[in-house]
Amino acid sequence: MPAITADTLTLPRLTVPAAPAWREPYKVVTAQRFLEGEGFQVRRPFPGADLALADPFLLLDHMGAVEYGPGEAKGAPWHPHRGFETVTYMIDGAFQHTDSIGGGGLITDGATQWMTAGAGILHNEMPPQEMVARGGLFHGVQLWVNLPRALKMTTPRYQDIHATDAVLLSSDDGGALVRVIAGAVDGHDGPGVTHSPITYLHATVSPGARLAMPWPADYNALVYVLSGRGEAGSDRRPLEEGQLAVFGPGDALSVQASPSQPAGSAAWEVLVLGGAPINEPVARYGPFVMNTREEIVQAFEDFQAGRLGQIPAEHLAHRTSADDAL
C-alpha cells in the first residue's frame, strides 16, 4: 500500500489535449530476475536482451514487494559510481543511505533519494537495524539516469525528496492518483532537480479507471507495472506486474486499469517515465557509465587510487573489498 495517498476529488486534474496524437505501445518487456547487493532479488526490465537501453535511462530495478522475516533484510554495501545518477524511490519499508560527500538519511514510505554520482562517489544502501531485527514489508525502485558527456564529471550531489514533497494530481476522470517525483506533466513540476530532462511519475489507478495525459513529443515514454493489471494504448494491450510498455511517437499517453484486479492488489500501480534521449555512445561496466572504454579504465584506476571519495571514518567497519563493490 503506497504511503502517499490523497482524495483525488480535491486535487488538480490532468488535462487531455483536444486533438491528441496518442502514443501506442510497440513493445512489452517482461522483467528478468537478478540478485543485487548482499543477495536481494530485483526484477529488471532493462537493460536486457529485449531492451538494451531506454535512453536517457540506463537501468530500472524493481525491489520487492517482499515481506522479510527477522534477519532476512539485505542491502547494498559500500560501492562506487561515476558518470550517471541513481534514483531510489521507496514505496514501503526503508533503506538507510550514506555516501562519501556527507549525503544520506533514511529513505522510507514514499521518499526518494536522488544521488548524482558525476565525477565519482562512494555510497551504501542498507536496511535499518530495526528492519533487520524485526523484518517487515520492503518495496522500492531504483532508476539509473544517464548524464551527457559534458556532465559526466560534474560535482556529486545528493537530494533528499520527502514523501510530502511529491506533487499530487488526479487523472481527468478522477480515478487515478498521480505522484510527480521529478520533471513536469501538464505544467505541474515535481520536486526532483534533474540534469537530463526527464519526467518520473507513480500512479495508482483504480479498477476500470483511465490515466491519460499530455506527454512531450521529444521524450520517450515507458510504463512499468509495480502491481496489478491493466491495458496500454488504443488496442488495449495487456500489461501486468513486472512488465514494461515502450511507447511510440505522439504527444499524449493513455493507459487503463482492468476492472478486476488480482488478489492482493486494490488498484493498478504503475511508474510512468520518459526523457529526452542523449544520443551519445555508452560505455558501461559495473558501477561506471561513461562514453568510451578508456574512460571506464580511468574510472577503475581512480577508484583504486581513492580518487572517487573516501568512506567516512565512522563507517569504515562496513567497508567491502573492491571485488564486492563492483
XYZ file of C-alpha atoms in Angstrom:
326
model
C 0.000 0.000 0.000
C 1.749 3.235 -1.100
C 2.408 5.671 1.718
C 1.430 8.753 -0.299
C -2.359 8.858 -0.589
C -4.930 11.603 -1.131
C -8.530 12.237 -2.092
C -8.335 12.563 -5.889
C -11.532 14.652 -5.942
C -9.672 17.510 -4.219
C -6.583 17.523 -6.450
C -5.751 19.380 -9.679
C -6.723 17.226 -12.677
C -4.605 16.347 -15.652
C -5.965 17.641 -18.939
C -6.119 15.729 -22.196
C -5.180 17.554 -25.428
C -8.150 18.442 -27.640
C -6.763 16.561 -30.646
C -4.083 14.263 -29.217
C -1.623 12.185 -31.205
C -1.882 9.146 -28.939
C 1.264 7.155 -28.355
C 0.871 3.433 -28.940
C 2.883 0.641 -27.268
C 5.150 -1.127 -29.735
C 6.923 -3.404 -27.277
C 6.165 -5.068 -23.948
C 9.148 -6.318 -21.957
C 8.873 -8.751 -19.047
C 11.415 -8.016 -16.319
C 14.079 -10.628 -15.592
C 15.142 -11.535 -12.061
C 18.630 -10.835 -10.712
C 20.429 -10.745 -7.374
C 21.998 -7.481 -6.236
C 23.998 -6.226 -3.263
C 24.154 -8.780 -0.446
C 21.749 -11.043 -2.335
C 18.364 -9.318 -2.537
C 16.283 -10.059 -5.606
C 15.286 -7.437 -8.169
C 13.151 -7.512 -11.307
C 14.866 -5.667 -14.166
C 13.049 -4.791 -17.418
C 16.136 -3.044 -18.774
C 18.920 -3.318 -19.678
C 18.382 -6.776 -21.134
C 18.064 -8.780 -24.301
C 14.645 -7.281 -25.126
C 15.580 -3.674 -24.366
C 19.250 -2.709 -24.209
C 18.694 0.893 -23.145
C 15.851 3.351 -22.775
C 17.960 6.472 -23.333
C 18.387 8.535 -21.168
C 17.606 5.743 -18.679
C 20.202 3.023 -18.091
C 18.611 0.614 -15.617
C 15.376 0.014 -13.734
C 15.397 -2.339 -10.737
C 12.128 -3.249 -9.018
C 12.866 -4.356 -5.436
C 10.072 -6.431 -3.865
C 7.394 -6.239 -2.805
C 8.653 -8.736 -0.235
C 7.804 -9.411 3.397
C 11.119 -10.011 5.184
C 11.317 -12.184 8.257
C 13.673 -11.333 11.157
C 17.289 -11.335 9.957
C 16.382 -11.612 6.245
C 16.607 -7.976 5.060
C 19.626 -7.242 2.858
C 21.146 -4.168 1.247
C 23.964 -2.897 -0.954
C 27.224 -2.271 0.970
C 29.749 0.431 0.049
C 30.407 0.702 -3.693
C 31.464 3.397 -6.190
C 29.667 5.136 -9.055
C 30.697 7.568 -11.786
C 29.025 9.131 -14.801
C 25.267 8.948 -14.017
C 22.556 9.411 -11.366
C 20.814 6.861 -9.140
C 17.229 7.470 -8.042
C 15.919 5.266 -5.217
C 12.167 5.500 -4.556
C 10.841 3.640 -1.522
C 7.144 2.771 -1.684
C 7.042 0.693 1.515
C 9.767 -0.097 4.027
C 13.086 1.694 4.373
C 16.694 1.975 3.201
C 19.438 3.834 5.079
C 21.678 5.759 2.668
C 25.207 7.009 3.432
C 27.708 8.468 0.974
C 31.210 9.906 0.796
C 30.070 13.534 0.346
C 28.027 13.593 3.544
C 24.639 12.971 1.972
C 22.256 10.432 3.329
C 19.411 9.589 5.583
C 16.508 7.213 5.906
C 14.565 6.662 2.667
C 11.155 5.433 3.708
C 7.457 5.202 2.779
C 7.206 7.360 -0.342
C 10.531 9.198 -0.087
C 13.122 9.423 -2.862
C 16.914 9.663 -2.710
C 18.419 11.279 -5.806
C 22.178 10.855 -6.000
C 24.214 12.421 -8.798
C 27.427 10.388 -8.890
C 29.004 12.625 -11.520
C 32.797 12.624 -11.177
C 32.663 9.945 -8.517
C 31.104 8.923 -5.223
C 31.003 6.013 -2.778
C 27.739 5.069 -1.116
C 25.755 2.305 0.506
C 22.080 1.498 0.915
C 21.251 -0.788 3.818
C 18.085 -1.759 5.666
C 17.855 -0.050 9.082
C 18.704 -2.227 12.056
C 15.074 -2.295 13.181
C 14.023 -3.896 9.887
C 16.900 -6.387 10.074
C 15.871 -7.370 13.584
C 12.093 -7.484 13.113
C 11.585 -7.914 9.374
C 8.775 -6.175 7.512
C 7.459 -5.104 4.124
C 10.016 -3.844 1.610
C 9.092 -2.401 -1.782
C 11.040 0.092 -3.880
C 12.541 1.006 -7.224
C 15.969 2.152 -8.319
C 16.363 4.026 -11.603
C 19.686 4.925 -13.231
C 19.637 8.137 -15.280
C 22.500 8.776 -17.688
C 24.458 12.030 -17.823
C 25.586 13.579 -21.124
C 29.288 13.734 -21.901
C 29.515 17.367 -20.793
C 28.204 16.465 -17.300
C 29.858 13.078 -16.693
C 32.397 14.700 -14.368
C 30.037 17.127 -12.657
C 30.325 17.615 -8.901
C 28.432 14.884 -6.987
C 25.115 15.944 -5.480
C 22.530 14.450 -3.117
C 18.821 15.276 -2.979
C 16.553 14.074 -0.183
C 12.978 14.206 -1.516
C 10.458 13.587 1.254
C 7.176 11.831 0.587
C 5.322 15.086 1.295
C 7.387 16.874 -1.388
C 5.797 14.943 -4.264
C 3.271 16.927 -6.310
C -0.122 15.165 -6.251
C -2.516 15.231 -9.203
C -5.643 13.427 -10.328
C -6.387 11.890 -13.702
C -9.030 13.588 -15.822
C -11.656 11.030 -14.755
C -10.713 11.298 -11.065
C -9.862 7.607 -10.892
C -6.069 7.822 -10.604
C -3.724 9.443 -8.093
C -0.517 10.684 -9.736
C 2.620 11.471 -7.736
C 5.097 13.670 -9.646
C 8.592 12.849 -8.371
C 10.652 14.691 -10.989
C 10.173 16.653 -14.171
C 6.851 18.100 -15.263
C 3.492 16.858 -16.513
C 0.762 19.142 -17.840
C 2.524 22.178 -16.326
C 2.964 20.673 -12.851
C 6.601 20.427 -11.682
C 7.881 17.693 -9.387
C 10.492 18.334 -6.663
C 13.418 16.380 -8.168
C 16.097 18.544 -9.822
C 17.413 16.739 -12.893
C 20.465 17.198 -15.112
C 18.977 15.231 -18.014
C 15.436 16.344 -18.966
C 13.084 13.615 -17.692
C 9.672 13.074 -16.103
C 9.107 10.435 -13.411
C 5.640 9.613 -12.041
C 3.997 6.984 -9.830
C 0.276 6.471 -10.393
C -2.335 4.456 -8.529
C -5.158 3.731 -10.992
C -8.475 2.499 -9.584
C -10.036 -0.589 -11.208
C -11.560 0.373 -14.549
C -10.184 3.942 -14.442
C -8.125 5.601 -17.181
C -4.902 7.559 -16.854
C -4.461 9.957 -19.786
C -2.072 12.893 -20.013
C -0.096 15.042 -22.436
C 3.485 13.846 -22.939
C 6.391 15.739 -24.539
C 6.806 14.725 -28.168
C 10.620 14.788 -27.851
C 10.604 12.393 -24.848
C 10.409 8.629 -24.977
C 7.583 7.074 -22.940
C 7.673 3.990 -20.686
C 5.099 2.498 -18.326
C 6.211 -0.133 -15.780
C 3.725 -2.102 -13.667
C 4.536 -2.359 -9.957
C 1.404 -4.385 -9.175
C -1.992 -5.203 -10.609
C -3.009 -5.363 -14.243
C -4.237 -3.052 -16.961
C -4.055 -2.195 -20.639
C -1.994 0.182 -22.763
C -2.917 2.102 -25.884
C -5.945 2.056 -28.161
C -5.524 -1.658 -28.874
C -5.766 -2.325 -25.092
C -2.545 -4.299 -24.917
C -2.419 -6.258 -21.619
C 0.138 -5.037 -19.098
C 0.738 -6.883 -15.826
C 3.029 -6.761 -12.810
C 6.705 -6.828 -13.796
C 6.055 -5.727 -17.390
C 7.221 -2.576 -19.156
C 5.452 -0.999 -22.133
C 7.558 1.033 -24.566
C 5.507 3.585 -26.491
C 5.997 5.057 -29.937
C 5.775 8.724 -31.045
C 2.994 11.139 -30.171
C 2.094 13.905 -27.736
C -0.273 12.097 -25.344
C -0.360 8.865 -23.387
C -3.242 6.696 -22.191
C -3.441 3.515 -20.096
C -6.340 1.908 -18.243
C -6.647 -0.354 -15.205
C -8.535 -3.600 -15.622
C -11.955 -3.649 -13.891
C -10.883 -6.765 -11.980
C -7.535 -6.773 -10.169
C -5.544 -9.780 -8.876
C -5.918 -10.853 -5.266
C -3.884 -8.560 -3.046
C -3.995 -5.622 -5.498
C -6.576 -2.972 -4.676
C -5.522 -0.918 -7.708
C -3.110 -0.825 -10.639
C 0.231 0.654 -9.546
C 2.417 1.963 -12.383
C 5.500 4.067 -12.978
C 5.382 6.427 -15.954
C 8.730 7.752 -17.102
C 10.311 9.370 -20.097
C 13.070 11.711 -21.112
C 14.915 13.372 -23.937
C 17.385 10.852 -25.434
C 21.025 11.856 -25.027
C 22.085 10.020 -28.212
C 25.715 9.538 -27.213
C 27.907 6.416 -27.081
C 27.522 4.437 -23.833
C 30.410 2.501 -22.291
C 29.434 0.766 -19.061
C 30.977 -1.738 -16.721
C 29.746 -2.481 -13.216
C 29.213 0.782 -11.330
C 30.594 3.100 -14.033
C 28.852 4.542 -17.110
C 30.967 6.644 -19.454
C 31.291 7.281 -23.199
C 34.436 5.286 -24.006
C 36.295 2.187 -22.816
C 39.282 4.366 -21.932
C 37.098 6.391 -19.567
C 35.916 3.186 -17.878
C 39.534 2.104 -17.342
C 40.286 5.540 -15.887
C 37.314 5.235 -13.537
C 38.647 1.920 -12.179
C 42.103 3.418 -11.719
C 40.662 6.438 -9.934
C 38.571 4.209 -7.663
C 41.548 2.044 -6.745
C 43.594 5.177 -6.030
C 40.905 6.574 -3.740
C 40.024 9.483 -6.020
C 36.281 8.711 -6.082
C 35.945 9.568 -2.420
C 36.617 8.048 0.977
C 34.283 6.187 3.298
C 33.664 8.387 6.369
C 35.725 7.171 9.324
C 32.672 6.269 11.410
C 31.560 3.854 8.665
C 34.862 2.117 7.919
C 33.682 -1.046 9.645
C 31.248 -1.571 6.757
C 33.920 -1.415 4.061
C 33.790 -4.213 1.465
C 36.507 -5.421 -0.873
C 36.911 -3.847 -4.302
C 35.540 -7.019 -5.829
C 32.391 -6.852 -3.671
C 31.939 -3.201 -4.580
C 31.828 -3.987 -8.262
